[in-house]
């Protein structure tokens, strides 16, 4: 692994594309998404809701609202997912495994502003992905351009209903 290798991802929800490029391989992959407004509305919560529990294949997940809060000048709706994987499950765990994740989403911008995860199956470390800067001005068009000299590959993703 070299510190000179850089991988960049850019999601353009207006155009419905995800562009990923890698400085080592000089390959840019453009994934064309079905990113309709209706699809986004099915995945982003817009308000608080009553908690509920679901069980699938013996694995119990409790979903609860964390209410709303302001983050980077936008209102965000929080959801906590608490999953208990029973001992002796397909994960070959001797004790129950407790997985907790929290997601804070902006209904206005239809984006995740903070994602917190505590999953001992993946890592003993708590992980946080958080948007740290939000600029609503029109971005420079060059940000959306793949650098010269890259091979461009296209992928197409169909919406699944």
PDB file of C-alpha atoms in Angstrom:
ATOM      1  CA  UNK A   1       0.000   0.000   0.000  1.00  0.00           C
ATOM      2  CA  UNK A   2       1.340   3.378  -0.932  1.00  0.00           C
ATOM      3  CA  UNK A   3       0.493   6.727   0.590  1.00  0.00           C
ATOM      4  CA  UNK A   4       0.486   8.116  -2.974  1.00  0.00           C
ATOM      5  CA  UNK A   5      -2.663   6.139  -3.839  1.00  0.00           C
ATOM      6  CA  UNK A   6      -5.872   8.059  -3.502  1.00  0.00           C
ATOM      7  CA  UNK A   7      -9.409   6.927  -4.125  1.00  0.00           C
ATOM      8  CA  UNK A   8     -12.181   9.476  -4.557  1.00  0.00           C
ATOM      9  CA  UNK A   9     -15.943   9.041  -4.640  1.00  0.00           C
ATOM     10  CA  UNK A  10     -18.396  11.656  -5.797  1.00  0.00           C
ATOM     11  CA  UNK A  11     -22.153  11.237  -5.597  1.00  0.00           C
ATOM     12  CA  UNK A  12     -24.156  13.576  -7.808  1.00  0.00           C
ATOM     13  CA  UNK A  13     -27.806  13.012  -6.830  1.00  0.00           C
ATOM     14  CA  UNK A  14     -29.023  15.578  -9.367  1.00  0.00           C
ATOM     15  CA  UNK A  15     -27.534  13.635 -12.286  1.00  0.00           C
ATOM     16  CA  UNK A  16     -27.994  10.274 -10.555  1.00  0.00           C
ATOM     17  CA  UNK A  17     -24.386   9.124 -10.829  1.00  0.00           C
ATOM     18  CA  UNK A  18     -21.684   7.896  -8.478  1.00  0.00           C
ATOM     19  CA  UNK A  19     -18.150   8.464  -9.793  1.00  0.00           C
ATOM     20  CA  UNK A  20     -15.262   6.557  -8.211  1.00  0.00           C
ATOM     21  CA  UNK A  21     -11.687   7.075  -9.343  1.00  0.00           C
ATOM     22  CA  UNK A  22      -8.375   5.685  -8.193  1.00  0.00           C
ATOM     23  CA  UNK A  23      -5.017   7.415  -8.734  1.00  0.00           C
ATOM     24  CA  UNK A  24      -3.153   4.098  -8.773  1.00  0.00           C
ATOM     25  CA  UNK A  25      -5.123   2.273 -11.471  1.00  0.00           C
ATOM     26  CA  UNK A  26      -6.177   5.447 -13.352  1.00  0.00           C
ATOM     27  CA  UNK A  27      -9.653   3.943 -13.735  1.00  0.00           C
ATOM     28  CA  UNK A  28     -12.820   5.916 -13.140  1.00  0.00           C
ATOM     29  CA  UNK A  29     -16.061   3.998 -12.677  1.00  0.00           C
ATOM     30  CA  UNK A  30     -19.271   5.901 -13.373  1.00  0.00           C
ATOM     31  CA  UNK A  31     -22.282   4.168 -11.839  1.00  0.00           C
ATOM     32  CA  UNK A  32     -25.583   5.369 -13.285  1.00  0.00           C
ATOM     33  CA  UNK A  33     -28.174   5.151 -10.529  1.00  0.00           C
ATOM     34  CA  UNK A  34     -31.927   5.143 -10.555  1.00  0.00           C
ATOM     35  CA  UNK A  35     -32.067   7.992  -8.088  1.00  0.00           C
ATOM     36  CA  UNK A  36     -35.575   9.298  -8.349  1.00  0.00           C
ATOM     37  CA  UNK A  37     -37.114  11.578  -5.756  1.00  0.00           C
ATOM     38  CA  UNK A  38     -39.611   8.802  -4.991  1.00  0.00           C
ATOM     39  CA  UNK A  39     -36.757   6.338  -4.255  1.00  0.00           C
ATOM     40  CA  UNK A  40     -35.034   8.803  -1.893  1.00  0.00           C
ATOM     41  CA  UNK A  41     -38.283   9.432  -0.032  1.00  0.00           C
ATOM     42  CA  UNK A  42     -38.546   5.700   0.664  1.00  0.00           C
ATOM     43  CA  UNK A  43     -35.143   5.644   2.375  1.00  0.00           C
ATOM     44  CA  UNK A  44     -34.965   8.932   4.309  1.00  0.00           C
ATOM     45  CA  UNK A  45     -37.171   9.518   7.326  1.00  0.00           C
ATOM     46  CA  UNK A  46     -38.876  12.862   7.549  1.00  0.00           C
ATOM     47  CA  UNK A  47     -40.202  12.902  11.121  1.00  0.00           C
ATOM     48  CA  UNK A  48     -40.278  11.113  14.461  1.00  0.00           C
ATOM     49  CA  UNK A  49     -42.123   7.775  14.654  1.00  0.00           C
ATOM     50  CA  UNK A  50     -43.202   5.170  17.192  1.00  0.00           C
ATOM     51  CA  UNK A  51     -40.532   2.557  18.036  1.00  0.00           C
ATOM     52  CA  UNK A  52     -40.976  -0.937  16.676  1.00  0.00           C
ATOM     53  CA  UNK A  53     -39.209  -4.297  16.755  1.00  0.00           C
ATOM     54  CA  UNK A  54     -38.756  -6.692  13.866  1.00  0.00           C
ATOM     55  CA  UNK A  55     -37.473 -10.261  13.908  1.00  0.00           C
ATOM     56  CA  UNK A  56     -35.949 -11.887  10.862  1.00  0.00           C
ATOM     57  CA  UNK A  57     -34.251 -15.300  10.931  1.00  0.00           C
ATOM     58  CA  UNK A  58     -34.146 -15.168  14.734  1.00  0.00           C
ATOM     59  CA  UNK A  59     -32.350 -11.821  14.765  1.00  0.00           C
ATOM     60  CA  UNK A  60     -34.200  -9.072  16.605  1.00  0.00           C
ATOM     61  CA  UNK A  61     -33.858  -5.416  15.644  1.00  0.00           C
ATOM     62  CA  UNK A  62     -35.429  -2.547  17.559  1.00  0.00           C
ATOM     63  CA  UNK A  63     -35.888   0.683  15.597  1.00  0.00           C
ATOM     64  CA  UNK A  64     -36.535   3.914  17.454  1.00  0.00           C
ATOM     65  CA  UNK A  65     -36.739   7.603  16.691  1.00  0.00           C
ATOM     66  CA  UNK A  66     -34.134   9.910  18.197  1.00  0.00           C
ATOM     67  CA  UNK A  67     -36.188  12.964  17.286  1.00  0.00           C
ATOM     68  CA  UNK A  68     -34.733  15.916  15.444  1.00  0.00           C
ATOM     69  CA  UNK A  69     -31.712  18.155  15.886  1.00  0.00           C
ATOM     70  CA  UNK A  70     -29.815  20.772  13.932  1.00  0.00           C
ATOM     71  CA  UNK A  71     -26.548  19.853  12.223  1.00  0.00           C
ATOM     72  CA  UNK A  72     -24.578  22.199   9.968  1.00  0.00           C
ATOM     73  CA  UNK A  73     -27.568  24.494   9.703  1.00  0.00           C
ATOM     74  CA  UNK A  74     -30.049  21.830   8.567  1.00  0.00           C
ATOM     75  CA  UNK A  75     -32.602  19.888  10.539  1.00  0.00           C
ATOM     76  CA  UNK A  76     -31.782  16.183  10.866  1.00  0.00           C
ATOM     77  CA  UNK A  77     -33.992  13.261  11.883  1.00  0.00           C
ATOM     78  CA  UNK A  78     -32.314  10.544  13.969  1.00  0.00           C
ATOM     79  CA  UNK A  79     -32.978   6.808  13.974  1.00  0.00           C
ATOM     80  CA  UNK A  80     -31.351   4.175  16.230  1.00  0.00           C
ATOM     81  CA  UNK A  81     -31.161   0.522  15.175  1.00  0.00           C
ATOM     82  CA  UNK A  82     -30.357  -1.934  17.993  1.00  0.00           C
ATOM     83  CA  UNK A  83     -29.828  -5.508  16.858  1.00  0.00           C
ATOM     84  CA  UNK A  84     -29.198  -8.576  19.009  1.00  0.00           C
ATOM     85  CA  UNK A  85     -27.693 -11.579  17.247  1.00  0.00           C
ATOM     86  CA  UNK A  86     -28.329 -14.616  19.453  1.00  0.00           C
ATOM     87  CA  UNK A  87     -25.500 -16.870  20.635  1.00  0.00           C
ATOM     88  CA  UNK A  88     -24.756 -19.743  18.294  1.00  0.00           C
ATOM     89  CA  UNK A  89     -26.137 -18.009  15.220  1.00  0.00           C
ATOM     90  CA  UNK A  90     -24.666 -18.149  11.752  1.00  0.00           C
ATOM     91  CA  UNK A  91     -21.984 -15.709  12.939  1.00  0.00           C
ATOM     92  CA  UNK A  92     -20.556 -18.526  15.125  1.00  0.00           C
ATOM     93  CA  UNK A  93     -20.720 -16.349  18.183  1.00  0.00           C
ATOM     94  CA  UNK A  94     -20.648 -17.925  21.644  1.00  0.00           C
ATOM     95  CA  UNK A  95     -22.437 -14.974  23.276  1.00  0.00           C
ATOM     96  CA  UNK A  96     -25.162 -12.655  21.998  1.00  0.00           C
ATOM     97  CA  UNK A  97     -23.772  -9.853  19.819  1.00  0.00           C
ATOM     98  CA  UNK A  98     -25.217  -6.356  20.294  1.00  0.00           C
ATOM     99  CA  UNK A  99     -24.999  -4.076  17.248  1.00  0.00           C
ATOM    100  CA  UNK A 100     -26.087  -0.456  17.500  1.00  0.00           C
ATOM    101  CA  UNK A 101     -26.191   2.144  14.756  1.00  0.00           C
ATOM    102  CA  UNK A 102     -27.541   5.673  14.657  1.00  0.00           C
ATOM    103  CA  UNK A 103     -28.268   7.567  11.492  1.00  0.00           C
ATOM    104  CA  UNK A 104     -29.028  11.310  11.304  1.00  0.00           C
ATOM    105  CA  UNK A 105     -30.566  12.344   7.990  1.00  0.00           C
ATOM    106  CA  UNK A 106     -31.646  15.668   6.508  1.00  0.00           C
ATOM    107  CA  UNK A 107     -35.079  15.310   4.887  1.00  0.00           C
ATOM    108  CA  UNK A 108     -34.581  18.672   3.157  1.00  0.00           C
ATOM    109  CA  UNK A 109     -31.291  17.723   1.471  1.00  0.00           C
ATOM    110  CA  UNK A 110     -31.995  13.967   1.387  1.00  0.00           C
ATOM    111  CA  UNK A 111     -28.542  13.122   2.768  1.00  0.00           C
ATOM    112  CA  UNK A 112     -27.037  11.469   5.837  1.00  0.00           C
ATOM    113  CA  UNK A 113     -25.258  14.055   8.010  1.00  0.00           C
ATOM    114  CA  UNK A 114     -23.988  11.603  10.653  1.00  0.00           C
ATOM    115  CA  UNK A 115     -23.730   7.808  10.842  1.00  0.00           C
ATOM    116  CA  UNK A 116     -22.542   6.132  14.075  1.00  0.00           C
ATOM    117  CA  UNK A 117     -21.860   2.390  14.269  1.00  0.00           C
ATOM    118  CA  UNK A 118     -20.885   0.009  17.037  1.00  0.00           C
ATOM    119  CA  UNK A 119     -20.591  -3.484  15.553  1.00  0.00           C
ATOM    120  CA  UNK A 120     -18.192  -5.866  17.327  1.00  0.00           C
ATOM    121  CA  UNK A 121     -18.354  -8.284  14.363  1.00  0.00           C
ATOM    122  CA  UNK A 122     -16.519  -5.750  12.226  1.00  0.00           C
ATOM    123  CA  UNK A 123     -14.338  -3.954  14.728  1.00  0.00           C
ATOM    124  CA  UNK A 124     -13.965  -3.440  18.428  1.00  0.00           C
ATOM    125  CA  UNK A 125     -13.844   0.266  17.688  1.00  0.00           C
ATOM    126  CA  UNK A 126     -16.873   2.523  17.497  1.00  0.00           C
ATOM    127  CA  UNK A 127     -17.008   4.206  14.067  1.00  0.00           C
ATOM    128  CA  UNK A 128     -18.439   7.582  13.134  1.00  0.00           C
ATOM    129  CA  UNK A 129     -18.927   9.091   9.695  1.00  0.00           C
ATOM    130  CA  UNK A 130     -19.928  12.712   9.922  1.00  0.00           C
ATOM    131  CA  UNK A 131     -20.396  15.527   7.478  1.00  0.00           C
ATOM    132  CA  UNK A 132     -18.164  18.322   8.744  1.00  0.00           C
ATOM    133  CA  UNK A 133     -18.789  21.031   6.158  1.00  0.00           C
ATOM    134  CA  UNK A 134     -21.866  21.971   4.164  1.00  0.00           C
ATOM    135  CA  UNK A 135     -21.625  24.556   1.412  1.00  0.00           C
ATOM    136  CA  UNK A 136     -24.842  25.289  -0.452  1.00  0.00           C
ATOM    137  CA  UNK A 137     -23.235  27.497  -3.088  1.00  0.00           C
ATOM    138  CA  UNK A 138     -22.944  26.287  -6.673  1.00  0.00           C
ATOM    139  CA  UNK A 139     -19.837  24.052  -6.854  1.00  0.00           C
ATOM    140  CA  UNK A 140     -17.055  24.556  -9.354  1.00  0.00           C
ATOM    141  CA  UNK A 141     -17.843  22.380 -12.406  1.00  0.00           C
ATOM    142  CA  UNK A 142     -14.282  20.995 -12.417  1.00  0.00           C
ATOM    143  CA  UNK A 143     -15.087  19.083  -9.199  1.00  0.00           C
ATOM    144  CA  UNK A 144     -17.377  16.828 -11.250  1.00  0.00           C
ATOM    145  CA  UNK A 145     -14.862  16.125 -14.026  1.00  0.00           C
ATOM    146  CA  UNK A 146     -12.803  12.962 -14.147  1.00  0.00           C
ATOM    147  CA  UNK A 147      -9.081  13.793 -14.413  1.00  0.00           C
ATOM    148  CA  UNK A 148      -7.425  13.494 -17.842  1.00  0.00           C
ATOM    149  CA  UNK A 149      -5.706  10.191 -18.583  1.00  0.00           C
ATOM    150  CA  UNK A 150      -8.270   7.984 -16.794  1.00  0.00           C
ATOM    151  CA  UNK A 151     -10.039   5.019 -18.376  1.00  0.00           C
ATOM    152  CA  UNK A 152     -13.771   5.448 -17.855  1.00  0.00           C
ATOM    153  CA  UNK A 153     -15.984   2.432 -17.145  1.00  0.00           C
ATOM    154  CA  UNK A 154     -19.782   2.705 -16.972  1.00  0.00           C
ATOM    155  CA  UNK A 155     -22.092   0.623 -14.768  1.00  0.00           C
ATOM    156  CA  UNK A 156     -25.869   0.785 -14.771  1.00  0.00           C
ATOM    157  CA  UNK A 157     -27.937  -0.015 -11.672  1.00  0.00           C
ATOM    158  CA  UNK A 158     -31.627  -0.794 -12.036  1.00  0.00           C
ATOM    159  CA  UNK A 159     -34.125   0.173  -9.354  1.00  0.00           C
ATOM    160  CA  UNK A 160     -35.442  -2.820  -7.404  1.00  0.00           C
ATOM    161  CA  UNK A 161     -38.985  -2.633  -6.128  1.00  0.00           C
TER     162      UNK A 161
END
